[in-house]
C-alpha positions as YAML, in Angstrom:
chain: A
units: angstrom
residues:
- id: 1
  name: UNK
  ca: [0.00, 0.00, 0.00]
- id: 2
  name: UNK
  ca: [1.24, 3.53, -0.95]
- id: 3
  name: UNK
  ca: [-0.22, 6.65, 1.07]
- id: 4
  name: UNK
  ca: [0.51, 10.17, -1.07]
- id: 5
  name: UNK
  ca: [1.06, 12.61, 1.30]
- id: 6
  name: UNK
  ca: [0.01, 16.28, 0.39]
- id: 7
  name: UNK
  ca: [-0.84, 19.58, 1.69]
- id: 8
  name: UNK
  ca: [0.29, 23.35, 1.18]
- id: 9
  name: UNK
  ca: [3.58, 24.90, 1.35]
- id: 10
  name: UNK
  ca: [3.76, 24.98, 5.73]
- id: 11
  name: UNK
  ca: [0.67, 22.89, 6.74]
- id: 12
  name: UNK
  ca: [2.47, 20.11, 8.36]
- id: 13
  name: UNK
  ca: [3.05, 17.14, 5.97]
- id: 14
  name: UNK
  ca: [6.50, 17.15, 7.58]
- id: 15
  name: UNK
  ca: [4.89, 15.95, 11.14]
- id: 16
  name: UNK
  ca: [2.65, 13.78, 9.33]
- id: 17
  name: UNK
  ca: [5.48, 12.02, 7.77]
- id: 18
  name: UNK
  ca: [7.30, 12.16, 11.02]
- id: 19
  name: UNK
  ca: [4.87, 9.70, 12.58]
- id: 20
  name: UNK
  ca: [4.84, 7.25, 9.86]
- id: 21
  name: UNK
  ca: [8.83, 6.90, 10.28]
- id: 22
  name: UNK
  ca: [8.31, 6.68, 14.01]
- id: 23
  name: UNK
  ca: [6.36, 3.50, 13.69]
- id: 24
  name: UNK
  ca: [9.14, 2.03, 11.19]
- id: 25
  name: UNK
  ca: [7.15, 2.88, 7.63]
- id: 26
  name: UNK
  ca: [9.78, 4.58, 5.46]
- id: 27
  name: UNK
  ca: [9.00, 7.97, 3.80]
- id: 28
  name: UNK
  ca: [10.15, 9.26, 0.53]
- id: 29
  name: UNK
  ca: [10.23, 12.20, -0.33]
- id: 30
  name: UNK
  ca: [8.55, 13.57, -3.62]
- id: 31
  name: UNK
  ca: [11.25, 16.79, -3.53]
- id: 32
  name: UNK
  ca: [14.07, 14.16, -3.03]
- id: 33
  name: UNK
  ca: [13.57, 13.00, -6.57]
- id: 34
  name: UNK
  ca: [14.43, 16.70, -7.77]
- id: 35
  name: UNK
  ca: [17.27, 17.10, -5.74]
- id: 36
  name: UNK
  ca: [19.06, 13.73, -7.13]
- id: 37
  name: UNK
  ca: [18.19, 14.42, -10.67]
- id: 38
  name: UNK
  ca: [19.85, 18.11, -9.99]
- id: 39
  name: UNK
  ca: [22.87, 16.07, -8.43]
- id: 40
  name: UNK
  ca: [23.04, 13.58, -11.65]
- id: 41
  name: UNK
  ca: [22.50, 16.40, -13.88]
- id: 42
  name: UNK
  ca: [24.87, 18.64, -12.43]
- id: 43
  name: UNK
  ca: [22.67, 21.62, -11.75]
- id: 44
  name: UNK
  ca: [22.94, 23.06, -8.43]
- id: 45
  name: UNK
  ca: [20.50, 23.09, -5.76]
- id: 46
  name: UNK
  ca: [18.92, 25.88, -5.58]
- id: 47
  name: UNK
  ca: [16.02, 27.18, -5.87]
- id: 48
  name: UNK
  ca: [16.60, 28.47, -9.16]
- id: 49
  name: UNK
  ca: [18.27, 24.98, -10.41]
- id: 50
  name: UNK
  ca: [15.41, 23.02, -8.93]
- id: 51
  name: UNK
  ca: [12.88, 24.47, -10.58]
- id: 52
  name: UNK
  ca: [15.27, 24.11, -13.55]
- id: 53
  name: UNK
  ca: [15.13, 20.77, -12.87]
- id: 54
  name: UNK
  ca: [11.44, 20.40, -12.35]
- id: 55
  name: UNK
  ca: [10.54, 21.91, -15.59]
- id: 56
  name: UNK
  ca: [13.30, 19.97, -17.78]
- id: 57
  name: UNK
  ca: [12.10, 16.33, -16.24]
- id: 58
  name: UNK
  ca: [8.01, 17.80, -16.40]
- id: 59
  name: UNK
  ca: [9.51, 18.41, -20.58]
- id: 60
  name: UNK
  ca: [10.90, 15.18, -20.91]
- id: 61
  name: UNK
  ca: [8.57, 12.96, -18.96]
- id: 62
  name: UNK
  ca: [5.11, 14.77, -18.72]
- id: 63
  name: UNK
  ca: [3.36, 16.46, -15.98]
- id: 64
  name: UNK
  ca: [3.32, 13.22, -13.70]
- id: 65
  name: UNK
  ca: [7.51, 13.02, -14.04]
- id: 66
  name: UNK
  ca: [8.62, 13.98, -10.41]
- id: 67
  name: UNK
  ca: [6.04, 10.37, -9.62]
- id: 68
  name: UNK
  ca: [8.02, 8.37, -12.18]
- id: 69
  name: UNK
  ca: [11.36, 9.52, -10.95]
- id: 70
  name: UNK
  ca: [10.17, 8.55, -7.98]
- id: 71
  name: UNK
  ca: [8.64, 5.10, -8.79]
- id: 72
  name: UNK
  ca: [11.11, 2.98, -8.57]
- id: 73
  name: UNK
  ca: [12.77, 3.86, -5.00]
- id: 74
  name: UNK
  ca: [8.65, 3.02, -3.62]
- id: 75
  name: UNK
  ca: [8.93, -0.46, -5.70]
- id: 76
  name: UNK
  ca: [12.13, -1.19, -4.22]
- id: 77
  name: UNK
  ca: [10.80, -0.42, -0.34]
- id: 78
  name: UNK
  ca: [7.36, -2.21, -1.52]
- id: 79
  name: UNK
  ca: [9.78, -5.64, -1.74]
- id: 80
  name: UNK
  ca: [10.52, -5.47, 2.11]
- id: 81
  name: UNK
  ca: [7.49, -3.20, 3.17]
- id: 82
  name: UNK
  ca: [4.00, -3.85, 3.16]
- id: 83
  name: UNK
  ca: [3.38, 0.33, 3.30]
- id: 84
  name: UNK
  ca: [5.24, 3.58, 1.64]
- id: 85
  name: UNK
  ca: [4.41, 7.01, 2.51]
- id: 86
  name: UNK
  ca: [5.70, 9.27, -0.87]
- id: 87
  name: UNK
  ca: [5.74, 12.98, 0.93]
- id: 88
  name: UNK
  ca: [5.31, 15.84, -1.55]
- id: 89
  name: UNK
  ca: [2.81, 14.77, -4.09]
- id: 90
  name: UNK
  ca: [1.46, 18.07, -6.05]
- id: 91
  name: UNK
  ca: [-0.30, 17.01, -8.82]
- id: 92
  name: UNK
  ca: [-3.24, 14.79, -9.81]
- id: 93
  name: UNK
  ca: [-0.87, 13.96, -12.90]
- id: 94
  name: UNK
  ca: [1.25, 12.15, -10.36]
- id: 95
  name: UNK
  ca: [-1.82, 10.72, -8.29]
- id: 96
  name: UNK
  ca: [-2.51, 8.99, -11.95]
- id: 97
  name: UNK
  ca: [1.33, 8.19, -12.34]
- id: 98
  name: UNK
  ca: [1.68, 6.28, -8.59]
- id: 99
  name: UNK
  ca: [-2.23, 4.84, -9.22]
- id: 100
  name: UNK
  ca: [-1.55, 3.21, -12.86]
- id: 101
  name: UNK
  ca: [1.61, 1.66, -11.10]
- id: 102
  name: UNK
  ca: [0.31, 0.30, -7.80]
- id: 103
  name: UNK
  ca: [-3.51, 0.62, -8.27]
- id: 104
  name: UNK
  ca: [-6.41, 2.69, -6.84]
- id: 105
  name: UNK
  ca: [-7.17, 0.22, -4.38]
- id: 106
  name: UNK
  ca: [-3.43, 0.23, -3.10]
- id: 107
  name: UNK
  ca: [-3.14, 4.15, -3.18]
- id: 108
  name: UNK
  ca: [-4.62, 6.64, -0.20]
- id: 109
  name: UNK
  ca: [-4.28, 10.21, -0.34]
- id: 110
  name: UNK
  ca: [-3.79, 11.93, 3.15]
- id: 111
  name: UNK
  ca: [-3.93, 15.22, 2.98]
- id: 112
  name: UNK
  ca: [-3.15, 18.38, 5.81]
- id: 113
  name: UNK
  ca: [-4.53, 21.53, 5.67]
- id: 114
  name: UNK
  ca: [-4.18, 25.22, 7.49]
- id: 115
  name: UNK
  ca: [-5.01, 28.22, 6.86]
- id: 116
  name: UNK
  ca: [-2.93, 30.14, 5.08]
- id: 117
  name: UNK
  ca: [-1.81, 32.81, 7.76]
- id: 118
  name: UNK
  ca: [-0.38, 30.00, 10.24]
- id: 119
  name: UNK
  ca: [1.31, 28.45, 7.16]
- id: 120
  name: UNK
  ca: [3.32, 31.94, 6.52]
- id: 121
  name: UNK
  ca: [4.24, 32.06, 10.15]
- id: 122
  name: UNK
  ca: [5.32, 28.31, 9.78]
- id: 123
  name: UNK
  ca: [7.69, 28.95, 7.02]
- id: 124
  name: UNK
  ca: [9.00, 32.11, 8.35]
- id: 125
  name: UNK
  ca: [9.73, 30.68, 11.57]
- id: 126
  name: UNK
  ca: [11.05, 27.39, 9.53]
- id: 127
  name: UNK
  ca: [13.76, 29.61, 7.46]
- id: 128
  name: UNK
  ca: [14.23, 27.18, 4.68]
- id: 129
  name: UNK
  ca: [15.92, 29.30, 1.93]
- id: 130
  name: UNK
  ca: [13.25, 28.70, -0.25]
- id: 131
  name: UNK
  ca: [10.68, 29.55, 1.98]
- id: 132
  name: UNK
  ca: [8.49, 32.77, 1.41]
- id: 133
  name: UNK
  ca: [9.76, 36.26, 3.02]
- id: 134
  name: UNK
  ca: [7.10, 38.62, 2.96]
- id: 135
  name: UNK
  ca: [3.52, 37.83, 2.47]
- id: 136
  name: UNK
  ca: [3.69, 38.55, -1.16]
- id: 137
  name: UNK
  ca: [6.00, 35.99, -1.66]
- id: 138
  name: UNK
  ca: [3.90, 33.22, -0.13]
- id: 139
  name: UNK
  ca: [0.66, 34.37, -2.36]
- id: 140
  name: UNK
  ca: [2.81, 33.91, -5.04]
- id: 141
  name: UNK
  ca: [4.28, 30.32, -4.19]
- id: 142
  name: UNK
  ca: [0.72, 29.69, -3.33]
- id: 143
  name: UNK
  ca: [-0.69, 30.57, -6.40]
- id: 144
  name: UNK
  ca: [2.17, 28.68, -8.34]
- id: 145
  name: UNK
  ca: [1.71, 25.56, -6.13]
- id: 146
  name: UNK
  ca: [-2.14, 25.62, -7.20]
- id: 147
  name: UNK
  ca: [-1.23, 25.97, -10.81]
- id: 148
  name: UNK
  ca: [0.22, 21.99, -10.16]
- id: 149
  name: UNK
  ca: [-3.07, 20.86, -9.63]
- id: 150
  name: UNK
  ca: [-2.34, 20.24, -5.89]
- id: 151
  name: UNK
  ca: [-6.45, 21.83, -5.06]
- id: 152
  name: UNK
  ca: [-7.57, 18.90, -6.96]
- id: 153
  name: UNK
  ca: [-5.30, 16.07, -5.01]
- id: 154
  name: UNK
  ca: [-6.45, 17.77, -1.73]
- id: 155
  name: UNK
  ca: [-10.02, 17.72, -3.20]
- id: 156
  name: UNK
  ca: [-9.67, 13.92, -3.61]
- id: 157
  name: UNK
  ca: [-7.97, 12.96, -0.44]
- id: 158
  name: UNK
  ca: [-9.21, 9.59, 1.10]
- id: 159
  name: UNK
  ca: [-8.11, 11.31, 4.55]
- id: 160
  name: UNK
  ca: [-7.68, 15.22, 5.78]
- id: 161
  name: UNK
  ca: [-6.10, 16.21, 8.54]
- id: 162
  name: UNK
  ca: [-7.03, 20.44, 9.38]
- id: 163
  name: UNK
  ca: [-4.22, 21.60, 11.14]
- id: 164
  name: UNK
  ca: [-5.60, 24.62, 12.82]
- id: 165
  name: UNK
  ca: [-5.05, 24.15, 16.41]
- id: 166
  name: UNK
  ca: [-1.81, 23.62, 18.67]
- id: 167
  name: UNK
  ca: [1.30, 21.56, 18.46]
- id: 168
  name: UNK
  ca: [0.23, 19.29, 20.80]
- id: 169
  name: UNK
  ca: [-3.48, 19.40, 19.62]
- id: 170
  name: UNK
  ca: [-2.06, 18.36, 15.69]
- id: 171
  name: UNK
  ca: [0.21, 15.30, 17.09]
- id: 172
  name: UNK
  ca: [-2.93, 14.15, 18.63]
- id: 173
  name: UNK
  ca: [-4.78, 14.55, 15.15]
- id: 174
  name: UNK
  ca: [-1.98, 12.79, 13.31]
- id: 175
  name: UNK
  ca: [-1.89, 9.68, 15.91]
- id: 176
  name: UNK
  ca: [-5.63, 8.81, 15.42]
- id: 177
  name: UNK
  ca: [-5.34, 9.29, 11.22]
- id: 178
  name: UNK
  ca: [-1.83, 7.39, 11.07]
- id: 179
  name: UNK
  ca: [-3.58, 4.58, 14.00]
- id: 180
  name: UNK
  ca: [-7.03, 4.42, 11.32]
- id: 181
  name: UNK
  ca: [-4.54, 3.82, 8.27]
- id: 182
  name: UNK
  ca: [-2.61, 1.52, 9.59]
- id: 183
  name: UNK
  ca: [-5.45, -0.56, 11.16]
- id: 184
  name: UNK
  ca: [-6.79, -0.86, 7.28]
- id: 185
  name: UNK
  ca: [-3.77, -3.42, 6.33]
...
């Protein structure tokens, strides 16, 4: 079983994942996929190279590429694990990518939410250097984000989790969704 992980720039798919590793269920990571083909490409990692990146292997491959970059690291952990968690997934091209591979019926789509004003104070506080300064800048990565189709895999999610509340308040949230998953094998 595959879960595709998903939510906005900041809501909390980071915690999310957190919890799966904690009870031995290996992640991987959607952005991962860029960041190695950067590496084998020799394009550096920045922001500016990665979405180089992103747009060469979207030309080559189709919208769904980052999933079939991605692919075969999830069939490799499928031979020794009975579930994968792929973190990152923005596009209902790549829903249809990881669903023609390993089936509807073997694919769940988890997704978090928040409102937008806690996710800018999450990413400021969070400092990534790709992460939004000013509130323009996270409208804008919003907007882009959108423009991926990631509305529409929220929109289908099997499972939401809203994170609106407190840290402690969330981890509670995630426990009972990753517990109600889990219980499904």
């Amino acid at each position: 079983m595959i879960i595709l992980l998903t939510g906005m720039p900041g809501s909390g798919k980071g915690e999310v994942a957190k919890a799966f590793q904690k009870r031995g269920i290996p992640v991987v990571s959607m952005g991962d996929a860029i960041r190695e083909e950067a590496d084998r490409r020799g394009i550096p990692r920045t922001p500016e190279g990665l979405k180089e990146v992103s747009l060469k292997v979207r030309e080559e491959l189709g919208p769904g590429a980052v999933a079939i970059l991605t692919i075969p690291k999830v069939e490799k952990l499928l031979e020794t694990e009975p579930i994968v968690v792929i973190e990152g997934v923005r596009s209902p091209y790549e829903v249809e990518e990881f669903r023609r591979k390993f089936s509807e019926e073997e694919t769940i789509i988890l997704a978090v939410h928040s409102p937008p004003r806690m996710r800018f104070e999450r990413l400021r506080k969070r400092g990534r250097s790709d992460d939004p300064k000013t509130w323009e800048e996270f409208v804008d990565r919003d907007r882009k984000e959108l423009k991926f189709g990631i509305g529409e895999v929220i929109a289908l999610a099997d499972y939401m989790i809203v994170n609106d509340c407190s840290f402690d308040e969330f981890q509670t949230k995630i426990q009972e969704i990753v517990s109600k998953i889990i219980s499904q094998i």
